[in-house]
PDB file of C-alpha atoms in Angstrom:
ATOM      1  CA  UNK A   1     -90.730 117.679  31.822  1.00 69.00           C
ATOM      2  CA  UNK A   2     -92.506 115.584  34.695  1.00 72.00           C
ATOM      3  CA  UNK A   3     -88.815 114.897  36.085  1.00 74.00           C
ATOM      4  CA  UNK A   4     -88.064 118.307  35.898  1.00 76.00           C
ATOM      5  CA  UNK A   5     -90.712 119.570  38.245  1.00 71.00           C
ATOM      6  CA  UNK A   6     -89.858 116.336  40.774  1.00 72.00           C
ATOM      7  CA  UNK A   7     -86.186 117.507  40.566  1.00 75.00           C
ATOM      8  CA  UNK A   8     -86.893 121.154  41.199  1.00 74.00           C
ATOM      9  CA  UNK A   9     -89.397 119.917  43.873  1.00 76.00           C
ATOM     10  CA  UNK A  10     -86.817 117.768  45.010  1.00 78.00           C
ATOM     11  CA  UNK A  11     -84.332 120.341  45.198  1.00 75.00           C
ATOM     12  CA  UNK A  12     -86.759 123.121  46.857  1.00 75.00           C
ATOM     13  CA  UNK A  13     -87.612 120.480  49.559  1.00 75.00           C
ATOM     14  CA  UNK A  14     -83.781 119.629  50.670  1.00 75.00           C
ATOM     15  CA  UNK A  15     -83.089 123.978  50.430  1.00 70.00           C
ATOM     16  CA  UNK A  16     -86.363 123.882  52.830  1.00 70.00           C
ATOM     17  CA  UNK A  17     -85.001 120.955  55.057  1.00 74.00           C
ATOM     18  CA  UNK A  18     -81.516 123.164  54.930  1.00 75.00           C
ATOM     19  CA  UNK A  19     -83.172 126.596  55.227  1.00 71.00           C
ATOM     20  CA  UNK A  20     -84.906 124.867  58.585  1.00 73.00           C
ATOM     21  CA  UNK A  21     -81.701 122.771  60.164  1.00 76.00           C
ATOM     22  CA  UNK A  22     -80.080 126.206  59.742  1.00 78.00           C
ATOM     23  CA  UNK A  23     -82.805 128.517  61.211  1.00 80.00           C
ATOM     24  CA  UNK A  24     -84.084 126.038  63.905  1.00 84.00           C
ATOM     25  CA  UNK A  25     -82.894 126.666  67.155  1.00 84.00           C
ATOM     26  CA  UNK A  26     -83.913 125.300  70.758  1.00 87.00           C
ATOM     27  CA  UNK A  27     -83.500 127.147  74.077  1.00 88.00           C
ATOM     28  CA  UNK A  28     -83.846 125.324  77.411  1.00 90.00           C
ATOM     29  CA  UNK A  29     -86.306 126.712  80.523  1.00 90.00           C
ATOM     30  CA  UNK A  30     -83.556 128.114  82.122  1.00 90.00           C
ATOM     31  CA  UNK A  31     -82.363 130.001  79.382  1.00 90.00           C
ATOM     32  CA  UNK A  32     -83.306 133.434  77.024  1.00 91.00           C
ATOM     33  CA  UNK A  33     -82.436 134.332  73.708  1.00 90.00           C
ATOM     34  CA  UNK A  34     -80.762 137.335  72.764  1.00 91.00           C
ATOM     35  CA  UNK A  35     -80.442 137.629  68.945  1.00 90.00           C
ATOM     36  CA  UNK A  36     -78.915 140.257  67.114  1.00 89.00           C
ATOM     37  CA  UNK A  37     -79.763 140.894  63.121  1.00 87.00           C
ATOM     38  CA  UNK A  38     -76.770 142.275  61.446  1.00 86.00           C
ATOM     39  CA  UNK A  39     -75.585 143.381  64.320  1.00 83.00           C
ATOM     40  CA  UNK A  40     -78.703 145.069  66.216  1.00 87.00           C
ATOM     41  CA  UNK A  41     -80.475 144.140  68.613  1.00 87.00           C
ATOM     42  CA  UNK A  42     -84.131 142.518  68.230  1.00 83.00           C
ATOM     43  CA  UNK A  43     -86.936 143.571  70.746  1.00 79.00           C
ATOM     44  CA  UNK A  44     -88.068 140.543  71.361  1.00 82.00           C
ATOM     45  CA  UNK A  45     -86.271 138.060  73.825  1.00 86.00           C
ATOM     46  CA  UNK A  46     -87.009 134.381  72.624  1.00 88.00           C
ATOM     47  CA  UNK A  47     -88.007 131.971  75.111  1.00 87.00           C
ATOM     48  CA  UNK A  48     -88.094 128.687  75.993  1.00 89.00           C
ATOM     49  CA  UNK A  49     -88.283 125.949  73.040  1.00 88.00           C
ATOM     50  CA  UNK A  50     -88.080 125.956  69.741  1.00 87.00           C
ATOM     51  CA  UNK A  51     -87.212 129.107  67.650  1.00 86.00           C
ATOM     52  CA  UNK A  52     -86.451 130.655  64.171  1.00 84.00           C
ATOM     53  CA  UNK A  53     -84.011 132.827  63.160  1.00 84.00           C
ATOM     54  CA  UNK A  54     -82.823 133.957  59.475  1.00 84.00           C
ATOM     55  CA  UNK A  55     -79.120 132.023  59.157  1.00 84.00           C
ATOM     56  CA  UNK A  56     -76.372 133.569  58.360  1.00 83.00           C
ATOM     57  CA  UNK A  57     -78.067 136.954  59.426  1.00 86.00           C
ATOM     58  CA  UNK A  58     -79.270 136.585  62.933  1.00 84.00           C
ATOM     59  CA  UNK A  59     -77.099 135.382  65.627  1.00 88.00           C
ATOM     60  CA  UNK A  60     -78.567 134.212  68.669  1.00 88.00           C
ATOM     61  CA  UNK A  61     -76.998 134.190  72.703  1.00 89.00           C
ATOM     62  CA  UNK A  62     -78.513 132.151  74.624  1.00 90.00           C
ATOM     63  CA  UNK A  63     -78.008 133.887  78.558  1.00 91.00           C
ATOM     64  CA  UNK A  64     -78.354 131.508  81.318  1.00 91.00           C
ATOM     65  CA  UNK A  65     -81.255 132.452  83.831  1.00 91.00           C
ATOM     66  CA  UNK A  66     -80.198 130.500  86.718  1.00 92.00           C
ATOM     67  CA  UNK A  67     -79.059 131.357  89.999  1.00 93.00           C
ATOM     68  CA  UNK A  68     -75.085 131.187  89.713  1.00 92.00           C
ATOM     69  CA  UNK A  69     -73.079 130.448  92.809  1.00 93.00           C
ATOM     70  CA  UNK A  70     -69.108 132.349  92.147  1.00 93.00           C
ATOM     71  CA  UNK A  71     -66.407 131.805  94.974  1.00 93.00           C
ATOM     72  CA  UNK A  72     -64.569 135.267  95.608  1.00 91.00           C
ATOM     73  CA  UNK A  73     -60.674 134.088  95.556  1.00 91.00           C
ATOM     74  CA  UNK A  74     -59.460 134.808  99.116  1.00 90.00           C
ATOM     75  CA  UNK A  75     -58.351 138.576  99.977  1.00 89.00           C
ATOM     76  CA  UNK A  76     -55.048 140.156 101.572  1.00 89.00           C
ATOM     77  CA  UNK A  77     -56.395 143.233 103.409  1.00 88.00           C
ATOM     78  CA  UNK A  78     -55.544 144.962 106.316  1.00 89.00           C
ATOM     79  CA  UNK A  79     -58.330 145.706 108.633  1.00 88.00           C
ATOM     80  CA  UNK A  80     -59.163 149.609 110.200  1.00 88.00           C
ATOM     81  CA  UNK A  81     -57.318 148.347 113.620  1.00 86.00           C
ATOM     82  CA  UNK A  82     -53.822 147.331 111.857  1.00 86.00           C
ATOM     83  CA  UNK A  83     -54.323 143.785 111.390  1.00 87.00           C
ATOM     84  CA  UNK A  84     -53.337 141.680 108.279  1.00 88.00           C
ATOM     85  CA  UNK A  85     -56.187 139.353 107.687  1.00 91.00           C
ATOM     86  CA  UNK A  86     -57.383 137.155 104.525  1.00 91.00           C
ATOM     87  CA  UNK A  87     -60.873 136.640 103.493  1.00 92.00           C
ATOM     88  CA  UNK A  88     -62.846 135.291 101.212  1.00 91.00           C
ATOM     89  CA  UNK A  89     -66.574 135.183  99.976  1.00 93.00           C
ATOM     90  CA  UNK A  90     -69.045 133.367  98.006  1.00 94.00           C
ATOM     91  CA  UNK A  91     -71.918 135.376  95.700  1.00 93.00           C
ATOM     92  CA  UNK A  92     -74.849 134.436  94.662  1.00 95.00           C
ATOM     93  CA  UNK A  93     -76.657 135.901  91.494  1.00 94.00           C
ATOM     94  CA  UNK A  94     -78.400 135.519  88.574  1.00 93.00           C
ATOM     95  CA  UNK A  95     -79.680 137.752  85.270  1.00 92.00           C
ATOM     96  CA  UNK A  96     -83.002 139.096  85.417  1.00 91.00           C
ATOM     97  CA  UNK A  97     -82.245 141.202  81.858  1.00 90.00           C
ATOM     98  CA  UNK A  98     -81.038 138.933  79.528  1.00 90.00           C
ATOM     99  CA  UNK A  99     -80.852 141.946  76.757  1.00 90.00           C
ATOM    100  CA  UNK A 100     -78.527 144.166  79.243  1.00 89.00           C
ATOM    101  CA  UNK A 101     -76.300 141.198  80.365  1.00 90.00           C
ATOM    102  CA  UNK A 102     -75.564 140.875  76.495  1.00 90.00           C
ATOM    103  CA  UNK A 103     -75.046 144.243  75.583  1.00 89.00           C
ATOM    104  CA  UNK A 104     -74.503 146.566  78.683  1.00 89.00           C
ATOM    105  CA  UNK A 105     -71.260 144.565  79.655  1.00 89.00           C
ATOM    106  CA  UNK A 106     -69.007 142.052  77.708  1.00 88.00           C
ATOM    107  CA  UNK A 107     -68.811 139.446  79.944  1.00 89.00           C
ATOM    108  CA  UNK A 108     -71.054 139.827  82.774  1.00 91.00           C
ATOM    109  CA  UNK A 109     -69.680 137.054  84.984  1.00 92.00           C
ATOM    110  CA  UNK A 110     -66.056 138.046  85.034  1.00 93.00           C
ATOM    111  CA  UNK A 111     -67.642 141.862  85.865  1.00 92.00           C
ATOM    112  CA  UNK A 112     -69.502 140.517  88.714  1.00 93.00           C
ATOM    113  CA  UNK A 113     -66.294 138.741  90.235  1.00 92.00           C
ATOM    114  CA  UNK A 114     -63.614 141.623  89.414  1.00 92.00           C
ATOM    115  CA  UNK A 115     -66.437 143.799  91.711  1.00 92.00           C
ATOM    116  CA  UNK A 116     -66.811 141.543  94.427  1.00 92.00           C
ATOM    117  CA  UNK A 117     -62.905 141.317  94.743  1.00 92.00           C
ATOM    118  CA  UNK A 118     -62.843 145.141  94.704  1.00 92.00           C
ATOM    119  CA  UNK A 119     -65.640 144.944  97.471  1.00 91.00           C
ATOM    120  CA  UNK A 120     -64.587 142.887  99.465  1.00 91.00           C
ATOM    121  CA  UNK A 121     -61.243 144.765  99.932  1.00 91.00           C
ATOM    122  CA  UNK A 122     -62.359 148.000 100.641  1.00 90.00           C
ATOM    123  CA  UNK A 123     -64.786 145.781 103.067  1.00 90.00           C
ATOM    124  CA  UNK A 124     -61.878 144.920 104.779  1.00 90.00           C
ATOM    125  CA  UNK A 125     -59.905 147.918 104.996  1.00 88.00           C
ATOM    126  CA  UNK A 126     -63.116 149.784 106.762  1.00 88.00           C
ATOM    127  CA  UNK A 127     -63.985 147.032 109.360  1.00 87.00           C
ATOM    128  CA  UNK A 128     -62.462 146.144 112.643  1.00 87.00           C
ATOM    129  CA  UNK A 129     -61.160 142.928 113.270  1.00 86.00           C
ATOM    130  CA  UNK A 130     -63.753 142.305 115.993  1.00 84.00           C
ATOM    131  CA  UNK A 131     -66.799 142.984 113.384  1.00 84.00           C
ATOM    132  CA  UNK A 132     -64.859 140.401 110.865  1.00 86.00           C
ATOM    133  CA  UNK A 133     -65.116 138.034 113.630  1.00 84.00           C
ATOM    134  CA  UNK A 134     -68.590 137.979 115.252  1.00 84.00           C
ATOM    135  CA  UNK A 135     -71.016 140.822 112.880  1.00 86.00           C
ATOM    136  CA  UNK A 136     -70.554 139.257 109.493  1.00 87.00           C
ATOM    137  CA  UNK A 137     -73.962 139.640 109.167  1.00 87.00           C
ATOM    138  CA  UNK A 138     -74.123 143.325 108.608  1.00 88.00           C
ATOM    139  CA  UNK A 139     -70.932 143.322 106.619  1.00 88.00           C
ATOM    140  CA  UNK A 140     -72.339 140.676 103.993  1.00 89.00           C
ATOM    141  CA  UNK A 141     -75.370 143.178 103.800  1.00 89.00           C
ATOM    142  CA  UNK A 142     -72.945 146.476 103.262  1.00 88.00           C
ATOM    143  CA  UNK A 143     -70.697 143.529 100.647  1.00 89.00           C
ATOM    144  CA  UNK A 144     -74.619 143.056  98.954  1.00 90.00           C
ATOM    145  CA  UNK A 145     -75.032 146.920  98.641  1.00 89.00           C
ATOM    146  CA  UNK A 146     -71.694 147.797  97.267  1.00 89.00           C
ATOM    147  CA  UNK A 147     -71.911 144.375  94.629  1.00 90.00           C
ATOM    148  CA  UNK A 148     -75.488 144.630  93.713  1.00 88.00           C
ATOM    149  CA  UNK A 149     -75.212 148.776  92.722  1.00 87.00           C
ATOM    150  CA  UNK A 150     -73.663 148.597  89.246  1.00 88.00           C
ATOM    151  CA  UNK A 151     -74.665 145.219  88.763  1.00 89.00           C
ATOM    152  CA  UNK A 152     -78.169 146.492  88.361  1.00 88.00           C
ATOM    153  CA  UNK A 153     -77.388 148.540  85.351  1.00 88.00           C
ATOM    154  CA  UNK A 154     -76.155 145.119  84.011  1.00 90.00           C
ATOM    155  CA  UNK A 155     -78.664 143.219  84.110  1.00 91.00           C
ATOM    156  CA  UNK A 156     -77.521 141.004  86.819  1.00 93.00           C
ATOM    157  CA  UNK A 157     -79.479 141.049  90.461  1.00 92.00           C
ATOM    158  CA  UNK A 158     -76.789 139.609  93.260  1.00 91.00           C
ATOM    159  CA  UNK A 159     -79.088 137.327  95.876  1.00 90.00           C
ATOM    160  CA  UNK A 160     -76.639 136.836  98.518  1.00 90.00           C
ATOM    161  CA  UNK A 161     -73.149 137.691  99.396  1.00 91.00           C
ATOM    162  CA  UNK A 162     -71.365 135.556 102.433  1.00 91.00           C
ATOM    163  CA  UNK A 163     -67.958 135.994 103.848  1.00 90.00           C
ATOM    164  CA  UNK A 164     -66.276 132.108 104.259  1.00 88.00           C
ATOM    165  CA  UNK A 165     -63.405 132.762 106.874  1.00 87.00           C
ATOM    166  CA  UNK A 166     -61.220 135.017 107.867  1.00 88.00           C
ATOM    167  CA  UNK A 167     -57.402 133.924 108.011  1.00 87.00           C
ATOM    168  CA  UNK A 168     -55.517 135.401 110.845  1.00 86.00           C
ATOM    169  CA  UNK A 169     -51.774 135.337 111.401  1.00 85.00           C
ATOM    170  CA  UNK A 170     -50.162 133.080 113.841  1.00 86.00           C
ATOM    171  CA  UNK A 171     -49.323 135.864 115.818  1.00 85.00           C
ATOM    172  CA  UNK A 172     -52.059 137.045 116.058  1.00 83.00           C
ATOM    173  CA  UNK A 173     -53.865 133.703 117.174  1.00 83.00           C
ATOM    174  CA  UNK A 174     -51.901 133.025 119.837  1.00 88.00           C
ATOM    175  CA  UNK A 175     -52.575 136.458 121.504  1.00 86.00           C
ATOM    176  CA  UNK A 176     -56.116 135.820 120.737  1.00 83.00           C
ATOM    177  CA  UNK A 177     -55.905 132.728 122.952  1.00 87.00           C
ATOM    178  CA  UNK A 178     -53.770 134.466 125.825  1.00 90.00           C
ATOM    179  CA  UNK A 179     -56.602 137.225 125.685  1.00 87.00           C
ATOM    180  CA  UNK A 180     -59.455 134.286 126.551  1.00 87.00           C
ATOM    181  CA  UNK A 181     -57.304 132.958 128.465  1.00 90.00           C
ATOM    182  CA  UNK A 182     -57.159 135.943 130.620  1.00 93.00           C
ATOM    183  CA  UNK A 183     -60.567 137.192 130.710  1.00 91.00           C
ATOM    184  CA  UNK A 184     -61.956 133.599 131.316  1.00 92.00           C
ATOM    185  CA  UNK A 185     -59.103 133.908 134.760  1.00 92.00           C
ATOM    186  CA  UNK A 186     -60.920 137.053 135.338  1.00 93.00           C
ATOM    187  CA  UNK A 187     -64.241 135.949 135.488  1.00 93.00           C
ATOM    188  CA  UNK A 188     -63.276 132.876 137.554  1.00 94.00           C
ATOM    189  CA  UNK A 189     -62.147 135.279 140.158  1.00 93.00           C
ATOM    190  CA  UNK A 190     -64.618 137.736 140.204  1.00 94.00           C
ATOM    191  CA  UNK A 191     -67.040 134.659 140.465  1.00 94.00           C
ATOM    192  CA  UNK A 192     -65.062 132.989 143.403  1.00 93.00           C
ATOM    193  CA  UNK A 193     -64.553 136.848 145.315  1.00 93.00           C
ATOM    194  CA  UNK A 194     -68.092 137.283 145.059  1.00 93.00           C
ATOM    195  CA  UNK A 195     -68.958 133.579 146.484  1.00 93.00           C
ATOM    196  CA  UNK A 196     -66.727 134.517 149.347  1.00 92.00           C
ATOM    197  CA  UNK A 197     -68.178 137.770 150.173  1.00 92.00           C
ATOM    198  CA  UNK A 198     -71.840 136.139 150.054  1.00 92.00           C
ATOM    199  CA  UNK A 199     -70.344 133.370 152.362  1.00 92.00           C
ATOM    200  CA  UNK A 200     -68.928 135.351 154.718  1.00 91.00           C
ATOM    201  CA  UNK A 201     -72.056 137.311 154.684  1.00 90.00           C
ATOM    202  CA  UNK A 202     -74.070 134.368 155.915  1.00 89.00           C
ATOM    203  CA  UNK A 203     -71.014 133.257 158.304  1.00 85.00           C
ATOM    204  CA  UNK A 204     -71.518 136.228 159.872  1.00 88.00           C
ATOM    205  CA  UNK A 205     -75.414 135.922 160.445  1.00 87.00           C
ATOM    206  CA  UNK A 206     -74.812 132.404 161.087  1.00 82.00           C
ATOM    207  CA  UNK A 207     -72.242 133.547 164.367  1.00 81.00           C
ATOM    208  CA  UNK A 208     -74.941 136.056 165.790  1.00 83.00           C
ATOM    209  CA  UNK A 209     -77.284 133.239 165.881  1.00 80.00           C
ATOM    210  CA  UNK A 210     -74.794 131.045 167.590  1.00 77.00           C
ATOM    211  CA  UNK A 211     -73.424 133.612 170.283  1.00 78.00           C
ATOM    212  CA  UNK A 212     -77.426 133.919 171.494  1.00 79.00           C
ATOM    213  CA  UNK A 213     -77.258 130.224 171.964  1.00 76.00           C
ATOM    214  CA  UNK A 214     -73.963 129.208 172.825  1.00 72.00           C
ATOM    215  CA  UNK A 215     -75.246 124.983 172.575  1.00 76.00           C
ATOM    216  CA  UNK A 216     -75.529 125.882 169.171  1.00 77.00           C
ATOM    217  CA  UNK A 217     -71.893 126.282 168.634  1.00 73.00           C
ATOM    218  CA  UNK A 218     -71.466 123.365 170.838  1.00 74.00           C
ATOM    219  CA  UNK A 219     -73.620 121.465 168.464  1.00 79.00           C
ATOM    220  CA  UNK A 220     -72.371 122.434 165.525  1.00 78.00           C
ATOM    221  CA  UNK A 221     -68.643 121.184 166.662  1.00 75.00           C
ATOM    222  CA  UNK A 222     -70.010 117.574 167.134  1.00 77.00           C
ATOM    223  CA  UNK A 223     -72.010 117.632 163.566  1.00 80.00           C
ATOM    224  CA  UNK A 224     -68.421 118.895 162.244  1.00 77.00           C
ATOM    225  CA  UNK A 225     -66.687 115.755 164.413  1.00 74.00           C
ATOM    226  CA  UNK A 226     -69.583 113.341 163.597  1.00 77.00           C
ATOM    227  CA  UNK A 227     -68.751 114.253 159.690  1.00 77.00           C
ATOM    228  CA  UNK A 228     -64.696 114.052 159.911  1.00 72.00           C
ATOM    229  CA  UNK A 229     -65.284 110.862 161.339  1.00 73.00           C
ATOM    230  CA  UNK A 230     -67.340 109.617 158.758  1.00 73.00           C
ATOM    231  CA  UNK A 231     -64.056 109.324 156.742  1.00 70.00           C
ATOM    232  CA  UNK A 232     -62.163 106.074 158.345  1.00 69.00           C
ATOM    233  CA  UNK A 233     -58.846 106.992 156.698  1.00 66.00           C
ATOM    234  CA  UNK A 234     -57.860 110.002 158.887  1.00 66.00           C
ATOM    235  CA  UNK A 235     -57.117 110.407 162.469  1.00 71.00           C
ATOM    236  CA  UNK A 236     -59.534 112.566 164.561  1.00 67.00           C
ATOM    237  CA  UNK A 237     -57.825 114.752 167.590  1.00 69.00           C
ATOM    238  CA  UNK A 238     -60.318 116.459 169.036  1.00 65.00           C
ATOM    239  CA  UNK A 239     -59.813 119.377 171.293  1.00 66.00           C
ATOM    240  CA  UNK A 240     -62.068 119.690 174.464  1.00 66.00           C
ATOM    241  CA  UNK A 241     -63.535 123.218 174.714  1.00 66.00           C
ATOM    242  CA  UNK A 242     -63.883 124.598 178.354  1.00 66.00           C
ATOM    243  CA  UNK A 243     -66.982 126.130 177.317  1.00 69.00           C
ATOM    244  CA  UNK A 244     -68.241 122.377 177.201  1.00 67.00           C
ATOM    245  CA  UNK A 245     -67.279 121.541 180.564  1.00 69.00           C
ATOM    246  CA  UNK A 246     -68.886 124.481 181.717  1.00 75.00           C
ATOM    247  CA  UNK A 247     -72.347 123.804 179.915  1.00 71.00           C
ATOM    248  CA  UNK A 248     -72.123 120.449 181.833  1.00 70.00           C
ATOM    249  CA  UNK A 249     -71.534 122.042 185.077  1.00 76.00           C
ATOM    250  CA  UNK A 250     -74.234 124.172 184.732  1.00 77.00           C
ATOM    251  CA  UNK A 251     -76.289 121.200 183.287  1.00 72.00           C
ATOM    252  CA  UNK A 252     -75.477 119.009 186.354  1.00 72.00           C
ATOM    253  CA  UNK A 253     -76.923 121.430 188.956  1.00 72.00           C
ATOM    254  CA  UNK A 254     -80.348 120.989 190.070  1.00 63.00           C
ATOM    255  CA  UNK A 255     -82.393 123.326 188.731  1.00 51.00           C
ATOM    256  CA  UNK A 256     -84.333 124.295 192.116  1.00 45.00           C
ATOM    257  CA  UNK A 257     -81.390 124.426 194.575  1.00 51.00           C
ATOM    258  CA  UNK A 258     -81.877 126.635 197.295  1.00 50.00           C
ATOM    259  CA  UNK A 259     -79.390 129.060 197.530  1.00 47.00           C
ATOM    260  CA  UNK A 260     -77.278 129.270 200.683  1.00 49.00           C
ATOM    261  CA  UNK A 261     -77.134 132.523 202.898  1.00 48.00           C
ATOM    262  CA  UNK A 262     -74.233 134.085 202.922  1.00 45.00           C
ATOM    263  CA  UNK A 263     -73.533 134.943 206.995  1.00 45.00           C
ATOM    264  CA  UNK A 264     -73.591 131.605 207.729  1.00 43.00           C
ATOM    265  CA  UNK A 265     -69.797 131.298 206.933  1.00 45.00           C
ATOM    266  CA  UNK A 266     -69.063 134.514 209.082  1.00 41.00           C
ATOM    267  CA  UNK A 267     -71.007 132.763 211.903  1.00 42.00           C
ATOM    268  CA  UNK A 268     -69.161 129.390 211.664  1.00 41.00           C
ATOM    269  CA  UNK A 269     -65.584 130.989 211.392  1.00 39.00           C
ATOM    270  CA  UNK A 270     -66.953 133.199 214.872  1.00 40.00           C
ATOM    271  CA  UNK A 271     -67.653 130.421 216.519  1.00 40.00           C
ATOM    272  CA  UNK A 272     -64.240 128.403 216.036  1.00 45.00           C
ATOM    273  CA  UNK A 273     -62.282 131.538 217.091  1.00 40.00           C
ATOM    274  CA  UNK A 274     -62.756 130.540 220.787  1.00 44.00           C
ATOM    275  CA  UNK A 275     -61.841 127.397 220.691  1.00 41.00           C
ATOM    276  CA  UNK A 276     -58.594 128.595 219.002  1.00 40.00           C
ATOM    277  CA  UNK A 277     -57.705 130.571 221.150  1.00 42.00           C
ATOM    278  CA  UNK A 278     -58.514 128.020 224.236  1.00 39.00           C
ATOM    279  CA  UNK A 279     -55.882 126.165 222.359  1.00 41.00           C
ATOM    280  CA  UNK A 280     -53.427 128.297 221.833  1.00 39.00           C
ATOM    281  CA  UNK A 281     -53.645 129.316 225.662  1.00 40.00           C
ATOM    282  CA  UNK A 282     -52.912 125.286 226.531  1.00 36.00           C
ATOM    283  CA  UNK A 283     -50.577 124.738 224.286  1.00 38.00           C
ATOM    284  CA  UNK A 284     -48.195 128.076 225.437  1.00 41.00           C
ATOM    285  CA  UNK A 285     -48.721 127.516 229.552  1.00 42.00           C
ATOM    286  CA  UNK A 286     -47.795 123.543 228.643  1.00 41.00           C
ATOM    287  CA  UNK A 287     -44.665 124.452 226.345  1.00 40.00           C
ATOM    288  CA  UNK A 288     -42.443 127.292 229.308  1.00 43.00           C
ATOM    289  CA  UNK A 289     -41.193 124.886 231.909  1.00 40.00           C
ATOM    290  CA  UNK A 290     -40.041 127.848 234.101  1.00 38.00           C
ATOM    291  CA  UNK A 291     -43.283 129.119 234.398  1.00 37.00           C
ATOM    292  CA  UNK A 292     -44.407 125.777 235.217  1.00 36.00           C
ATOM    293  CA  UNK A 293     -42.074 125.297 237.772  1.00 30.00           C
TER     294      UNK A 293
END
């Protein structure tokens, strides 16, 4: 009888041990349980560590609560100007109802990257090639909106949506560059017109200043000579300005010279007239030999 009851006991405890291996279950931090009795969902949402469920009448899911980082395969789209471009994305996001992401969708991770592909298209096809290029900010917000709307009602909240690059035909490219190319020549001469406007500007100021001092300009020609000469490996001919050699005439007069009056050539040429003519007179009675004789 005794080994009865330790059999039985015996017997209870292993269908105990077995009852418990089957019913024991352990979910990690990062994870929820979703379990479903016969086919229903239970209220309750088990969390982290060790849990109990009836075997072979509960079934438990255990939905991942971490962020999850999904590359969006690269796009063929053509943008609202008429240019073929490829993009693609990366999405961030992660389930914040563990109960919906079970039951609202069947595979909530494939949904989330079938919607992001659709996005991301009719991103495309609405944008201009310039906002693809250099607003990406604002577009990965409008990608956010249009990702994160029926993802809501799936339990799933998208964190962050980035576009990666933007592939642009060869053709393209290289009229890209000559556009660059040609603004950049544009600026350059704007930039060098407007230098040349400001220095004739102050060439011009810098000749009125000169013309009230003419030893300016004379100055300013032997600064220019003293710095060509500077340079030993060019030959200097220097042309000499009349203007110079009148400044030094005028500098070699004495400052204080009385000035001479201006009969006393008349007077002088007056008084030589009679001894001209006293002259003259000798020279004809000396030259006819019949009056003479």
């Amino acid at each position: 009888m005794v080994e009865a009851v330790v059999a039985a006991g015996i017997a209870a405890g292993s269908a105990g041990v077995v009852y418990a291996l089957a019913a024991a279950r352990v979910v990690k931090q990062y994870e929820r349980g979703v379990v479903l009795r016969l086919g229903r969902l239970r209220e309750s949402v088990r969390g982290p560590g060790l849990t109990l469920i009836v075997p072979f009448v509960d079934r438990l899911r255990r939905v991942n609560m971490q962020i999850v980082t999904m590359p969006v395969p690269a796009q063929d789209g053509i943008t609202r100007d008429n240019v073929t471009v490829r993009v693609d994305a990366v999405i961030y996001f992660k389930v914040i109802d563990a109960a919906d992401a079970v039951i609202q969708v069947e595979d909530y991770q494939f949904a989330v990257s079938q919607m992001a592909q659709t996005s991301l298209r009719s991103i495309i096809g609405k944008s201009d090639l310039d906002d693809l290029l250099s607003n990406r900010e604002k577009l990965n917000q409008g990608l956010e909106l249009m990702i994160d709307s029926p993802a809501m009602g799936w339990g799933v909240q998208i964190d962050r949506v980035e576009i990666k690059d933007v592939s642009l035909p060869e053709t393209m490219k290289r009229s890209m560059a000559r556009q660059a190319e040609a603004d950049r020549e544009r600026r350059a001469r704007v930039i060098n017109a407007d230098a040349e406007l400001q220095a004739s500007k102050k060439l011009a100021e810098a000749a009125a200043v000169m013309s009230e001092q003419p030893a300016a300009l004379q100055l300013r020609l032997l600064q220019t000579v003293v710095a060509v000469a500077a340079e030993k490996n060019s030959t200097l001919v220097l042309p000499f300005p009349v203007e110079l050699l009148r400044f030094l005439e005028r500098a070699q007069q004495p400052a204080a010279e009385p000035a001479k009056p201006a009969a006393a050539p008349v007077e002088s040429v007056a008084a030589d007239v009679p001894a001209a003519q006293a002259h003259s007179e000798i020279v004809g009675e000396g030259s006819d030999p019949a009056k003479s004789l």
